[in-house]
Short mmCIF file of N, CA and C and ligand atoms in Angstrom, two decimals:
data_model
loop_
_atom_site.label_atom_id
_atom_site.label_comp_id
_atom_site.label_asym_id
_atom_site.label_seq_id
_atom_site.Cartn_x
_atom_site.Cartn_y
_atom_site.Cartn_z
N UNK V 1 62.97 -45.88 -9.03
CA UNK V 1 62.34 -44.78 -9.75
C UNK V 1 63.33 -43.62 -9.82
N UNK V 2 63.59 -42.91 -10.95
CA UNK V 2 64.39 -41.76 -11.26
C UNK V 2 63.79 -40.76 -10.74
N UNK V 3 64.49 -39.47 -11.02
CA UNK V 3 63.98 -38.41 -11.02
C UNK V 3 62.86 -38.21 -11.53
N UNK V 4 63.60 -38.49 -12.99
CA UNK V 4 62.56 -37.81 -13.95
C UNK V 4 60.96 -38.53 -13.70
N UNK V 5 61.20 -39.59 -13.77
CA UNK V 5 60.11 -40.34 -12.63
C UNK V 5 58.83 -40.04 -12.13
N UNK V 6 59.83 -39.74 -11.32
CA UNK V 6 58.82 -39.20 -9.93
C UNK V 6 58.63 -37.91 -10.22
N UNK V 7 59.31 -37.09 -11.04
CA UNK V 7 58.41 -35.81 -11.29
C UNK V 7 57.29 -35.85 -12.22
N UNK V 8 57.27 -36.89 -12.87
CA UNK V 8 55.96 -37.14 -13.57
C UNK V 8 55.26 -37.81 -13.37
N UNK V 9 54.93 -38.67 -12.09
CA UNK V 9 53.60 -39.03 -10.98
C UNK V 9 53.93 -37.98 -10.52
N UNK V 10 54.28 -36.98 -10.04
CA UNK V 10 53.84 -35.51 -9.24
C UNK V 10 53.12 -35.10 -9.61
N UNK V 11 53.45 -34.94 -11.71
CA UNK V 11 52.94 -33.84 -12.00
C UNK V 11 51.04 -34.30 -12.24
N UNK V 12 51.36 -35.73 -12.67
CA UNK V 12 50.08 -36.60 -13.01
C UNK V 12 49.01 -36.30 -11.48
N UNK V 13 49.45 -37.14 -10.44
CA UNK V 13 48.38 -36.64 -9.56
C UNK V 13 48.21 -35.81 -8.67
N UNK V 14 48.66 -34.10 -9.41
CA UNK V 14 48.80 -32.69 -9.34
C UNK V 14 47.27 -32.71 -9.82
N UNK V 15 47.75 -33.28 -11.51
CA UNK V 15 46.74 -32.90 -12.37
C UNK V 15 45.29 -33.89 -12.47
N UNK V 16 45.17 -34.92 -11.51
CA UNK V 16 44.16 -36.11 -11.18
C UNK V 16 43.82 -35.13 -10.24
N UNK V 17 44.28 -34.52 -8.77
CA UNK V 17 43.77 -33.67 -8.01
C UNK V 17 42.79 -32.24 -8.66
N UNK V 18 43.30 -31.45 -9.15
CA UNK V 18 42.68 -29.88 -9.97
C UNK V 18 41.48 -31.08 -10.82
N UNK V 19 41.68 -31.76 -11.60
CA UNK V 19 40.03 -32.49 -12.46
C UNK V 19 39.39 -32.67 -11.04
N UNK V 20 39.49 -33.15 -10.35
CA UNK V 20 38.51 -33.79 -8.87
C UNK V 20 37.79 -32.46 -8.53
N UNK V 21 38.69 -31.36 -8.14
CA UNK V 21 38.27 -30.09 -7.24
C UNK V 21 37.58 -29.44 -8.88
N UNK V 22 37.57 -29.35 -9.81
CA UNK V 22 36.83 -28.97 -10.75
C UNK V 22 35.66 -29.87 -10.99
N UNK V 23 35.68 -30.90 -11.09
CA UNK V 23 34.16 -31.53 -11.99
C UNK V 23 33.47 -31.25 -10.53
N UNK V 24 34.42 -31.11 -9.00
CA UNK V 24 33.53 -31.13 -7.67
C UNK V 24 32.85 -29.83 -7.84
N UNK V 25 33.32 -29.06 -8.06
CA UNK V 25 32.80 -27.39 -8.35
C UNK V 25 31.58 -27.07 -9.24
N UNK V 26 31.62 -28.38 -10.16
CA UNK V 26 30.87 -28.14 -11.84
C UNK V 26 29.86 -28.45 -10.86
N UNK V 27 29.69 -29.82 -10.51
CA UNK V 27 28.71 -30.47 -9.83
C UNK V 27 27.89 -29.75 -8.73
N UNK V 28 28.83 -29.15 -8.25
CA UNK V 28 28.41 -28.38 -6.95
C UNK V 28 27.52 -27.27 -7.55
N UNK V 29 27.85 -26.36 -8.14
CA UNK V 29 27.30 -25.41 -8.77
C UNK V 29 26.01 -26.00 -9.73
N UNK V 30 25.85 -26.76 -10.51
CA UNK V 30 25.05 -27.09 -10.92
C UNK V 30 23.58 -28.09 -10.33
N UNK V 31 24.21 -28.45 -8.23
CA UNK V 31 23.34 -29.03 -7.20
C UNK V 31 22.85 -27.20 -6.75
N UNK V 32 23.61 -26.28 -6.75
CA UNK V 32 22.84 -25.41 -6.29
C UNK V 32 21.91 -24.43 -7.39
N UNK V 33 22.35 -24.43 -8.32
CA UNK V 33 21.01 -24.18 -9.86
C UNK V 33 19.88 -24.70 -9.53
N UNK V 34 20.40 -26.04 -9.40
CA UNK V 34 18.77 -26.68 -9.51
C UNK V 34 17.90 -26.34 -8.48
N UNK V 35 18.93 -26.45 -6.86
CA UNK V 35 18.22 -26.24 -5.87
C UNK V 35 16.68 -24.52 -5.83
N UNK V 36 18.08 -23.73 -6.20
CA UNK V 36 17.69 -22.45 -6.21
C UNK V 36 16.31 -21.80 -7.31
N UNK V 37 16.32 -22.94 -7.69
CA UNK V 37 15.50 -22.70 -9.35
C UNK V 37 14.03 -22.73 -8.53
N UNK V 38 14.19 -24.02 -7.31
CA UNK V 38 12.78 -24.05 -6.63
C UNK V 38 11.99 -23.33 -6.16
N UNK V 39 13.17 -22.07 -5.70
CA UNK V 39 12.62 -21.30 -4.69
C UNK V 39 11.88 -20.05 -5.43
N UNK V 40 10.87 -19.90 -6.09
CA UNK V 40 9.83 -19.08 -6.75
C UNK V 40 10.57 -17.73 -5.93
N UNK V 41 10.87 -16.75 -7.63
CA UNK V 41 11.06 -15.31 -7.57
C UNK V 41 10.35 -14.12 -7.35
N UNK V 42 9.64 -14.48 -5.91
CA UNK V 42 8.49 -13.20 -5.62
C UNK V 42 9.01 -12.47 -5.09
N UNK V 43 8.39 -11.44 -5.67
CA UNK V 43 8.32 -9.99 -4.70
C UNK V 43 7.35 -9.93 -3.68
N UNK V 44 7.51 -9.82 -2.91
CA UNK V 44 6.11 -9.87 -1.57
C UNK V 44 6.09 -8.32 -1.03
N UNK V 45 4.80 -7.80 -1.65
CA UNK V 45 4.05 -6.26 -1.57
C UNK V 45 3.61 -5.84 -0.59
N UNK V 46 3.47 -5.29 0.15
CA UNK V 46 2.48 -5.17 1.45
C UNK V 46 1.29 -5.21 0.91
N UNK V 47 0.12 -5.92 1.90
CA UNK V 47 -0.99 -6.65 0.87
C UNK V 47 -1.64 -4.84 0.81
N UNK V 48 -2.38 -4.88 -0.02
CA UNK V 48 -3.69 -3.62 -0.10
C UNK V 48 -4.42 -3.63 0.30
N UNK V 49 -4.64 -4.27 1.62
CA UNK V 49 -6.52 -4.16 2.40
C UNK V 49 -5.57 -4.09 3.75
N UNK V 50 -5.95 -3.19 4.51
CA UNK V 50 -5.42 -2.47 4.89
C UNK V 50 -6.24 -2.07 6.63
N UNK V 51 -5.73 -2.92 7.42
CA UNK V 51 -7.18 -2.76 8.52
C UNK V 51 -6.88 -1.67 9.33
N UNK V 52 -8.04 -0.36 9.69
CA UNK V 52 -7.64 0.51 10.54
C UNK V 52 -8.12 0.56 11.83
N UNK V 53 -8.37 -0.56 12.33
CA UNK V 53 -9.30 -0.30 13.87
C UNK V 53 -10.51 -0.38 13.84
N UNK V 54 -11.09 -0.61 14.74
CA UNK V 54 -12.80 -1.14 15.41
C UNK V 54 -12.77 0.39 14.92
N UNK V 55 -14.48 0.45 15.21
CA UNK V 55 -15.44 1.65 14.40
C UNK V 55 -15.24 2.80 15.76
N UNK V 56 -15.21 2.34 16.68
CA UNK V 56 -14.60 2.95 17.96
C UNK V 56 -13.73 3.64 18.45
N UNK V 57 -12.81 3.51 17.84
CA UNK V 57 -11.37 3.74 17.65
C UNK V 57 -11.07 4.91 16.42
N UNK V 58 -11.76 4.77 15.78
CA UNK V 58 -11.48 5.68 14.42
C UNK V 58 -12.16 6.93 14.97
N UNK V 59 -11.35 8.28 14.76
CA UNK V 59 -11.43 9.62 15.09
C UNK V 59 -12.77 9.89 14.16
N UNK V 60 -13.93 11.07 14.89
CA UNK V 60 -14.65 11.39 13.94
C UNK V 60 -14.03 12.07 12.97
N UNK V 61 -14.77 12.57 11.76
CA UNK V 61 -14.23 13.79 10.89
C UNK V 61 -13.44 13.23 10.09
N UNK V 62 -12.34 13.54 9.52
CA UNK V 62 -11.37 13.20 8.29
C UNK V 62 -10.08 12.89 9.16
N UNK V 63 -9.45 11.66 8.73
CA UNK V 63 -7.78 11.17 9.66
C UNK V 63 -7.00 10.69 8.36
N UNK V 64 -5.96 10.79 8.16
CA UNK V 64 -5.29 10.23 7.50
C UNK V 64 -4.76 8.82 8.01
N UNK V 65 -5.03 7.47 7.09
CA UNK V 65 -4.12 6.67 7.57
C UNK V 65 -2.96 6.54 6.88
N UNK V 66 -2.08 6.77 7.46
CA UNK V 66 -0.79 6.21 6.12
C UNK V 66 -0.32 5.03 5.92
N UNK V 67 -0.79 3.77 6.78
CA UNK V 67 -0.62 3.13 5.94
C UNK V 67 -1.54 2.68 4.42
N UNK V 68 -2.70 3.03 4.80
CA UNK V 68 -3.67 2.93 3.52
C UNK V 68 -3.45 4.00 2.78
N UNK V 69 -2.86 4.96 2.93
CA UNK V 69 -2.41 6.19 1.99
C UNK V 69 -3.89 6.95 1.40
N UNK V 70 -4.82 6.79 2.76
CA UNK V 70 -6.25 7.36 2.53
C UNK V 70 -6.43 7.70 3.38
N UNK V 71 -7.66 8.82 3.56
CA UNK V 71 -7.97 9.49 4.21
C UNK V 71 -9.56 8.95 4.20
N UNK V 72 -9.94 8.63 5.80
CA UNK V 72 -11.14 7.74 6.15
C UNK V 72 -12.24 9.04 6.59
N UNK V 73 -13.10 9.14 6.10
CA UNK V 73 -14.28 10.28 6.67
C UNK V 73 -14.97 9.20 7.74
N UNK V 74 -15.56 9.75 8.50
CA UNK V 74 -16.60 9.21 9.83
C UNK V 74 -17.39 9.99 10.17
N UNK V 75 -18.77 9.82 9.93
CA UNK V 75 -19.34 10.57 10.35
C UNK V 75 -20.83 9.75 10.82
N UNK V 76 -21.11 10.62 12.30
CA UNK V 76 -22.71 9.92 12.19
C UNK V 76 -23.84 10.63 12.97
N UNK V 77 -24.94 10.02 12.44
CA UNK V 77 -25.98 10.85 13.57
C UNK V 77 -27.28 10.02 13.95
N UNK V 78 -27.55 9.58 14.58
CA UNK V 78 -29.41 9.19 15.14
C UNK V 78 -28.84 7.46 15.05
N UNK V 79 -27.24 7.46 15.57
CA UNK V 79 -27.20 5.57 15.36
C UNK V 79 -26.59 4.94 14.30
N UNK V 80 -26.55 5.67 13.29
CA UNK V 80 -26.02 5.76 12.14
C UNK V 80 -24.78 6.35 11.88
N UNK V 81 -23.55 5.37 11.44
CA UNK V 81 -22.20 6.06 10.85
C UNK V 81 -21.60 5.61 9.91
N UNK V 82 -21.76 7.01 8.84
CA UNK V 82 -21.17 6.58 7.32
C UNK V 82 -19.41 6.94 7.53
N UNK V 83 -19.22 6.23 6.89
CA UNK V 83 -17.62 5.61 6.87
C UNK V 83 -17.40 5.74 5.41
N UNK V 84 -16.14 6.43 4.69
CA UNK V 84 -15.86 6.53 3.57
C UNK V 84 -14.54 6.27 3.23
N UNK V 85 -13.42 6.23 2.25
CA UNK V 85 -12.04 6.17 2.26
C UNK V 85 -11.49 7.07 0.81
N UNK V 86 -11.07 7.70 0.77
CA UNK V 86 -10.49 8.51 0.04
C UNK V 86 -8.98 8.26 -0.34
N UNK V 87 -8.53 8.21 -1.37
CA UNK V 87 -7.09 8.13 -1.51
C UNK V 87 -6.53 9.74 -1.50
N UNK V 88 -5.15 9.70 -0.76
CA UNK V 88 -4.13 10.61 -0.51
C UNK V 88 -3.62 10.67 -1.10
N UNK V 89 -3.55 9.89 -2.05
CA UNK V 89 -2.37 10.17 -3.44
C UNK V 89 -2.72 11.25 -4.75
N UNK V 90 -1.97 12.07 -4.55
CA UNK V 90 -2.44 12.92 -5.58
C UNK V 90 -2.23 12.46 -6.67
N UNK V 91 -3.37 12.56 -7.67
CA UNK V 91 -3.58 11.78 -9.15
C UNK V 91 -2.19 12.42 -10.34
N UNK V 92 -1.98 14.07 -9.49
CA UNK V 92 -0.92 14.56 -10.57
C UNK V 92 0.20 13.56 -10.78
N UNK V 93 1.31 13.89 -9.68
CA UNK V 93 2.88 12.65 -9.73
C UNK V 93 2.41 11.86 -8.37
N UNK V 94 1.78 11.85 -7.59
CA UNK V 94 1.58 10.95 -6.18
C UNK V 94 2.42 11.12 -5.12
N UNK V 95 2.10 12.77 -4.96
CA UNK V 95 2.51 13.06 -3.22
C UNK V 95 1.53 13.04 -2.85
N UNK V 96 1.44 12.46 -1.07
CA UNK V 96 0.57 12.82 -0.62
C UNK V 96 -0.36 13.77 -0.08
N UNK V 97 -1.47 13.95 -0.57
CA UNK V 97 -2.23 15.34 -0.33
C UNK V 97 -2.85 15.66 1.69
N UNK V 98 -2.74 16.94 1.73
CA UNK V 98 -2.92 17.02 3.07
C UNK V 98 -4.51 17.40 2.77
N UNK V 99 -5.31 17.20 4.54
CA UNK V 99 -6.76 17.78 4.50
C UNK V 99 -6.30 19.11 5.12
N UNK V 100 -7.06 19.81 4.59
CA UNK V 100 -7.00 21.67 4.56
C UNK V 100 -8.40 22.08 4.90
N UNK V 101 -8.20 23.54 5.69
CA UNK V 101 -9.64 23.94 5.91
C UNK V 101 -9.23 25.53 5.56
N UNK V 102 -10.04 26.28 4.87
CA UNK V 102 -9.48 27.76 4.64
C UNK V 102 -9.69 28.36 6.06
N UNK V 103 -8.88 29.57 6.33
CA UNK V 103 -8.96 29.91 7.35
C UNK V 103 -10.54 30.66 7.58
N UNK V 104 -11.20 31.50 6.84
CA UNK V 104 -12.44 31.77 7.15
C UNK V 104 -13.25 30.33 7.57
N UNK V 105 -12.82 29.51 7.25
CA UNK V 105 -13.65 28.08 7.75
C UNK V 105 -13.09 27.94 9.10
N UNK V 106 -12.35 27.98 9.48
CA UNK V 106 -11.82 27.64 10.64
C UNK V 106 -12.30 29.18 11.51
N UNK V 107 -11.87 30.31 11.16
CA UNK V 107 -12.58 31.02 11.84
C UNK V 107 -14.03 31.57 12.60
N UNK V 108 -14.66 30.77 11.42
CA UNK V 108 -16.01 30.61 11.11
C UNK V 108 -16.56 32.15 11.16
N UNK V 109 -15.56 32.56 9.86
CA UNK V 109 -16.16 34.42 8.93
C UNK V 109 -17.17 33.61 7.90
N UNK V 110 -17.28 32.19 7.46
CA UNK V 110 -17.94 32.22 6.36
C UNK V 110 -19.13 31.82 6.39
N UNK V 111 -20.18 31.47 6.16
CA UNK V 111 -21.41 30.30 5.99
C UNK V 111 -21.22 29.04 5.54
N UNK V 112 -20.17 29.36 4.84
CA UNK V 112 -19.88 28.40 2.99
C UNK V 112 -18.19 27.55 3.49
N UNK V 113 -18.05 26.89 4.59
CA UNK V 113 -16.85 26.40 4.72
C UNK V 113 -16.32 25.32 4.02
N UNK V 114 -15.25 26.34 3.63
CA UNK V 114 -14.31 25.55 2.30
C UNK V 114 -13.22 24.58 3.26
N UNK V 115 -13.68 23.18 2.69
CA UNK V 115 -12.80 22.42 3.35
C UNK V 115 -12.27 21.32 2.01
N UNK V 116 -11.28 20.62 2.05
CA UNK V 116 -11.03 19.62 1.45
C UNK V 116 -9.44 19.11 1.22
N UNK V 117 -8.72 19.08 0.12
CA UNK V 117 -7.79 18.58 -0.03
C UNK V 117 -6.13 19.10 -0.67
N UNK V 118 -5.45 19.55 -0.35
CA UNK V 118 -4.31 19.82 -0.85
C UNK V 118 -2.93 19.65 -1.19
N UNK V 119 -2.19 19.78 -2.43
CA UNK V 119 -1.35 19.13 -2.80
C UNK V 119 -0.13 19.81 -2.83
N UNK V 120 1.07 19.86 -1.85
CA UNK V 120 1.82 20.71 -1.51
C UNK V 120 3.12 20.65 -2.65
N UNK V 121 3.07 19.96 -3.22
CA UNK V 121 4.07 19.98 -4.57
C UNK V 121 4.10 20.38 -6.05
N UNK V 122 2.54 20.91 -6.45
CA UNK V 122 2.19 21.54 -7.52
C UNK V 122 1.16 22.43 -7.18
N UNK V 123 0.46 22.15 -6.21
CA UNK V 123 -0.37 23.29 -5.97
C UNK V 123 -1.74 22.76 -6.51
N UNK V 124 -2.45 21.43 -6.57
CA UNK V 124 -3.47 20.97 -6.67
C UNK V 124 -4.52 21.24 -5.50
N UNK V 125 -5.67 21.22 -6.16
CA UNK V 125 -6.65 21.37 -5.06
C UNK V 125 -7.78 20.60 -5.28
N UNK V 126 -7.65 19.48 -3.91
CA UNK V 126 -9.73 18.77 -4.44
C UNK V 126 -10.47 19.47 -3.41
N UNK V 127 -11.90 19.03 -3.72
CA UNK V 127 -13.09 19.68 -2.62
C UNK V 127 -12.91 17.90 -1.37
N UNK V 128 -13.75 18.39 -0.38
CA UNK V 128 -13.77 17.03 0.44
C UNK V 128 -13.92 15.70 -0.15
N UNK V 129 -15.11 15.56 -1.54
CA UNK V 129 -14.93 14.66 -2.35
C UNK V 129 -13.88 14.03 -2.96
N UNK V 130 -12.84 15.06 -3.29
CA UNK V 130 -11.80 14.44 -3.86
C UNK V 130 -12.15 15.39 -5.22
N UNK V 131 -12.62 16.21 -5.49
CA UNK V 131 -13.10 16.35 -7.13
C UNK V 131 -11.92 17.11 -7.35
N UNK V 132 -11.56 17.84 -7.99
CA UNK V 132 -10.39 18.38 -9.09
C UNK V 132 -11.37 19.80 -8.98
N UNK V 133 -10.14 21.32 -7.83
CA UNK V 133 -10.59 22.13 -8.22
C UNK V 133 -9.60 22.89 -8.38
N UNK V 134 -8.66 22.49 -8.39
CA UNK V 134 -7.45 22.89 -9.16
C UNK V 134 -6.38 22.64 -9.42
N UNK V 135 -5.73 22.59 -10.87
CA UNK V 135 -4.86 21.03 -11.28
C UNK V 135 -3.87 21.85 -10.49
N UNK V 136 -2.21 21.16 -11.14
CA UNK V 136 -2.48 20.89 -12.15
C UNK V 136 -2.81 19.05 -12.14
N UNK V 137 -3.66 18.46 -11.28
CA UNK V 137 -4.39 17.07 -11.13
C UNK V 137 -4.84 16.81 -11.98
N UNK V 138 -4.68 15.67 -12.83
CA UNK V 138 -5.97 15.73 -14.32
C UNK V 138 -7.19 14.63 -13.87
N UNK V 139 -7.31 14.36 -12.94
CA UNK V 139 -8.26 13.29 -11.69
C UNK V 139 -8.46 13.59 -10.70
N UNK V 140 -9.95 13.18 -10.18
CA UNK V 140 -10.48 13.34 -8.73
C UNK V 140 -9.54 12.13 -7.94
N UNK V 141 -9.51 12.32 -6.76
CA UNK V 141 -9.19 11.62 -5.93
C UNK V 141 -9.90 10.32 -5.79
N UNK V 142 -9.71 8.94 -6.46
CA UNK V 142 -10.60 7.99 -5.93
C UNK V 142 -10.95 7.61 -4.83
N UNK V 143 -11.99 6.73 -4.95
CA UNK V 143 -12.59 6.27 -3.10
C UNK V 143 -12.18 4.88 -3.22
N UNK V 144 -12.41 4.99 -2.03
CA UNK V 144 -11.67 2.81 -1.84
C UNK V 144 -12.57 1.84 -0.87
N UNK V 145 -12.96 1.09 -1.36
CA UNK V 145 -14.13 -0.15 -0.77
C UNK V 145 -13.39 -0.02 0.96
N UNK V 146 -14.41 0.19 1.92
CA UNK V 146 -14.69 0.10 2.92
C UNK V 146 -15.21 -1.32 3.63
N UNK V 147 -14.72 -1.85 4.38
CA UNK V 147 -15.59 -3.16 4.63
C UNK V 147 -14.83 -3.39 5.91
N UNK V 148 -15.95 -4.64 6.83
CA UNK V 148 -15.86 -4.86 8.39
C UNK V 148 -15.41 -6.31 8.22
N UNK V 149 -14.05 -6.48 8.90
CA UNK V 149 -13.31 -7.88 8.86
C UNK V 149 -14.85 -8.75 10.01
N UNK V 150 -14.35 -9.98 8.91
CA UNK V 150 -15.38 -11.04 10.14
C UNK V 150 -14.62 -11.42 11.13
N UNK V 151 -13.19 -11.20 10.94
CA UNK V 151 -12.50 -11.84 12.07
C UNK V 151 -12.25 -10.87 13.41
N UNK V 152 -12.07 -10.35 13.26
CA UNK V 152 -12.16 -8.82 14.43
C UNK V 152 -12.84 -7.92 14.40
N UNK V 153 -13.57 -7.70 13.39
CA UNK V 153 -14.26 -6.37 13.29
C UNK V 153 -13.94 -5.43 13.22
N UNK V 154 -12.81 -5.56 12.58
CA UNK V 154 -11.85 -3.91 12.03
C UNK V 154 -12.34 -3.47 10.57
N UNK V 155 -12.49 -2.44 10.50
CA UNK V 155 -12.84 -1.91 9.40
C UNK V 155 -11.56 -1.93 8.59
N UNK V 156 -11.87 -2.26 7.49
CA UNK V 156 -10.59 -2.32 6.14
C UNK V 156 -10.68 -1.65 4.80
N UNK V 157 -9.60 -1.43 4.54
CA UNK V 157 -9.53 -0.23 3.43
C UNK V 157 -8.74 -1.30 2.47
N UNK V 158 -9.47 -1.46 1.34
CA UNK V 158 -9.61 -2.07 -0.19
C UNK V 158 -8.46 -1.41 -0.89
N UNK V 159 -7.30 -0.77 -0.55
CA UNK V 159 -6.77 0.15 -1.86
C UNK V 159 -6.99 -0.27 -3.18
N UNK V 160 -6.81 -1.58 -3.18
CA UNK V 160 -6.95 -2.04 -4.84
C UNK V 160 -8.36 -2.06 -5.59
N UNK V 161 -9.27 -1.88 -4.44
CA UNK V 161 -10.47 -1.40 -5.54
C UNK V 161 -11.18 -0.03 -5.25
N UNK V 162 -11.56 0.28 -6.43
CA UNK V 162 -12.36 1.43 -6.30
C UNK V 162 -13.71 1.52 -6.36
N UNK V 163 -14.34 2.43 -5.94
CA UNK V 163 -16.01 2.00 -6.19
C UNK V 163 -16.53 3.59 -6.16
N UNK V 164 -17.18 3.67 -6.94
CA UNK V 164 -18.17 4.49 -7.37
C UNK V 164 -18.12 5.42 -6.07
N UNK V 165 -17.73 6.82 -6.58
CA UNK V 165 -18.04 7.62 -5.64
C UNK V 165 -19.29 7.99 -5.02
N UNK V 166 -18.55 8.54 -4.10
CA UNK V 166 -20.25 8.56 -2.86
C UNK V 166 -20.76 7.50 -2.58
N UNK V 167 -19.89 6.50 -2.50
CA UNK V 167 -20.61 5.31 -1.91
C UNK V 167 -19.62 5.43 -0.74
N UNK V 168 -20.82 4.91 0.75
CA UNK V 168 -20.26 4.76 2.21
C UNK V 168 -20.47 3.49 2.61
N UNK V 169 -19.44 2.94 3.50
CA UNK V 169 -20.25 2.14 4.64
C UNK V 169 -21.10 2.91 5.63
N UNK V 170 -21.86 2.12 5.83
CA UNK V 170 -23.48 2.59 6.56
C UNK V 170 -23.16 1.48 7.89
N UNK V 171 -22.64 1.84 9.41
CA UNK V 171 -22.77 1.12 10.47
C UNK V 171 -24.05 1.14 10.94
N UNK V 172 -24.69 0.29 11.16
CA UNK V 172 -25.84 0.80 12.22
C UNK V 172 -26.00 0.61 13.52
N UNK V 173 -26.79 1.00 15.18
CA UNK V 173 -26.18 0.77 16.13
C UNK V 173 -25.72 -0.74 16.56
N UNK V 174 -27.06 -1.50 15.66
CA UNK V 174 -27.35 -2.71 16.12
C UNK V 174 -25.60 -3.75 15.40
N UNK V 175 -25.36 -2.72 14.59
CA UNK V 175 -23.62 -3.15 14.67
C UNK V 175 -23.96 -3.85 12.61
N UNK V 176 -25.74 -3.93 12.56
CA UNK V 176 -25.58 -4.28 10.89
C UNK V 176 -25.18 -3.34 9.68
N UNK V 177 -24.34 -3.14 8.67
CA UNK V 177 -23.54 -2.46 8.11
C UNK V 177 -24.18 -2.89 6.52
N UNK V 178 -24.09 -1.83 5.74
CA UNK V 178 -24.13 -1.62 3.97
C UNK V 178 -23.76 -0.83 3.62
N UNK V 179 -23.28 -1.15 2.68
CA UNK V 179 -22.82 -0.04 1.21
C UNK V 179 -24.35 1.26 0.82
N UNK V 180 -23.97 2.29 1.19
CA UNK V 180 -24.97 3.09 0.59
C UNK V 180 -24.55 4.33 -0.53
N UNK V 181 -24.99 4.90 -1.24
CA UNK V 181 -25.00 5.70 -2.22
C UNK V 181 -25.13 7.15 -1.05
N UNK V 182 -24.18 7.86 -0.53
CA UNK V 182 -24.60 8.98 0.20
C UNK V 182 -24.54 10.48 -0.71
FE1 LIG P 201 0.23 16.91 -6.51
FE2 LIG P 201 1.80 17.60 -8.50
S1 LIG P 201 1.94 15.84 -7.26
S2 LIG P 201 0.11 18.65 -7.73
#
């Protein structure tokens, strides 16, 4: 064999080698397409029901939870405790609104204690309801389905649904619970 020869089986299975490491690459790349195609493109949300603790556990009066981004009322009397959920999101751009009490309420100069909701980035104001008493909010604050897990008995906050305001959960001592119109 010559030179010239043997430099051309060099150059030949130079060029038999680079086709191998290429169609291996094509192949390869086209075993991981397919693979990858399987694996479903979700986004995984933090779910919206939202459990805050046995009925026990929850502070009387108004608490913010943040992770439900609501504010839970509790209140009860003669055995009876209505349970409500309020969203914190202000309806204007969606900061969260703080609970506020005017200071004559807190002092207790007034009869008439003004309590409810405030929005520290435009200057919105709801009543405890949530209502719109001063924008610039163009919406009341919605309420959010209340309900008692069967599996623990934690009370859970619905963010994703809304329900008709002034509706509560109703605990009773005997531990039986409904939706009431308060
Ligand atoms: Fe609340 Fe603007 S975000 S007033």
């Amino acid at each position: 064999m010559n030179n010239s020869d043997r430099q051309g089986s060099t150059r030949r299975s130079f060029l038999a080698r680079l086709s191998i490491w290429i169609g291996g690459l094509a192949v390869g790349g086209g075993v991981f397409a397919a693979l990858r195609s399987l694996i479903p493109n979700v986004l995984y949300e933090p779910s919206k029901k939202v459990k805050i603790g046995t009925l026990d556990l929850i502070p009387d009066g108004v608490t913010l939870f943040k992770d439900a981004k609501a504010f839970v009322s509790k209140h009860g009397s003669e055995g009876k405790t209505r349970i409500h959920a309020i969203s914190a999101v202000c309806t204007h751009l969606g900061c969260i609104v703080q609970h506020t009490e005017s200071e004559e309420s807190k002092s207790g100069t007034t009869d008439k204690p003004t309590v409810g909701f405030s929005c520290a980035c435009h200057g919105s104001q709801f009543t405890i309801d949530g209502d719109v008493v001063k924008g610039p909010a163009p919406e009341p604050l919605p309420w959010f389905a209340v309900s008692v897990s069967p599996d623990d008995g934690q009370l859970v906050v619905d963010t994703s649904s809304v329900v008709e305001r002034h509706k509560a959960l109703l605990v009773l001592k005997s531990g039986h619970c409904n939706v009431r119109k308060v």
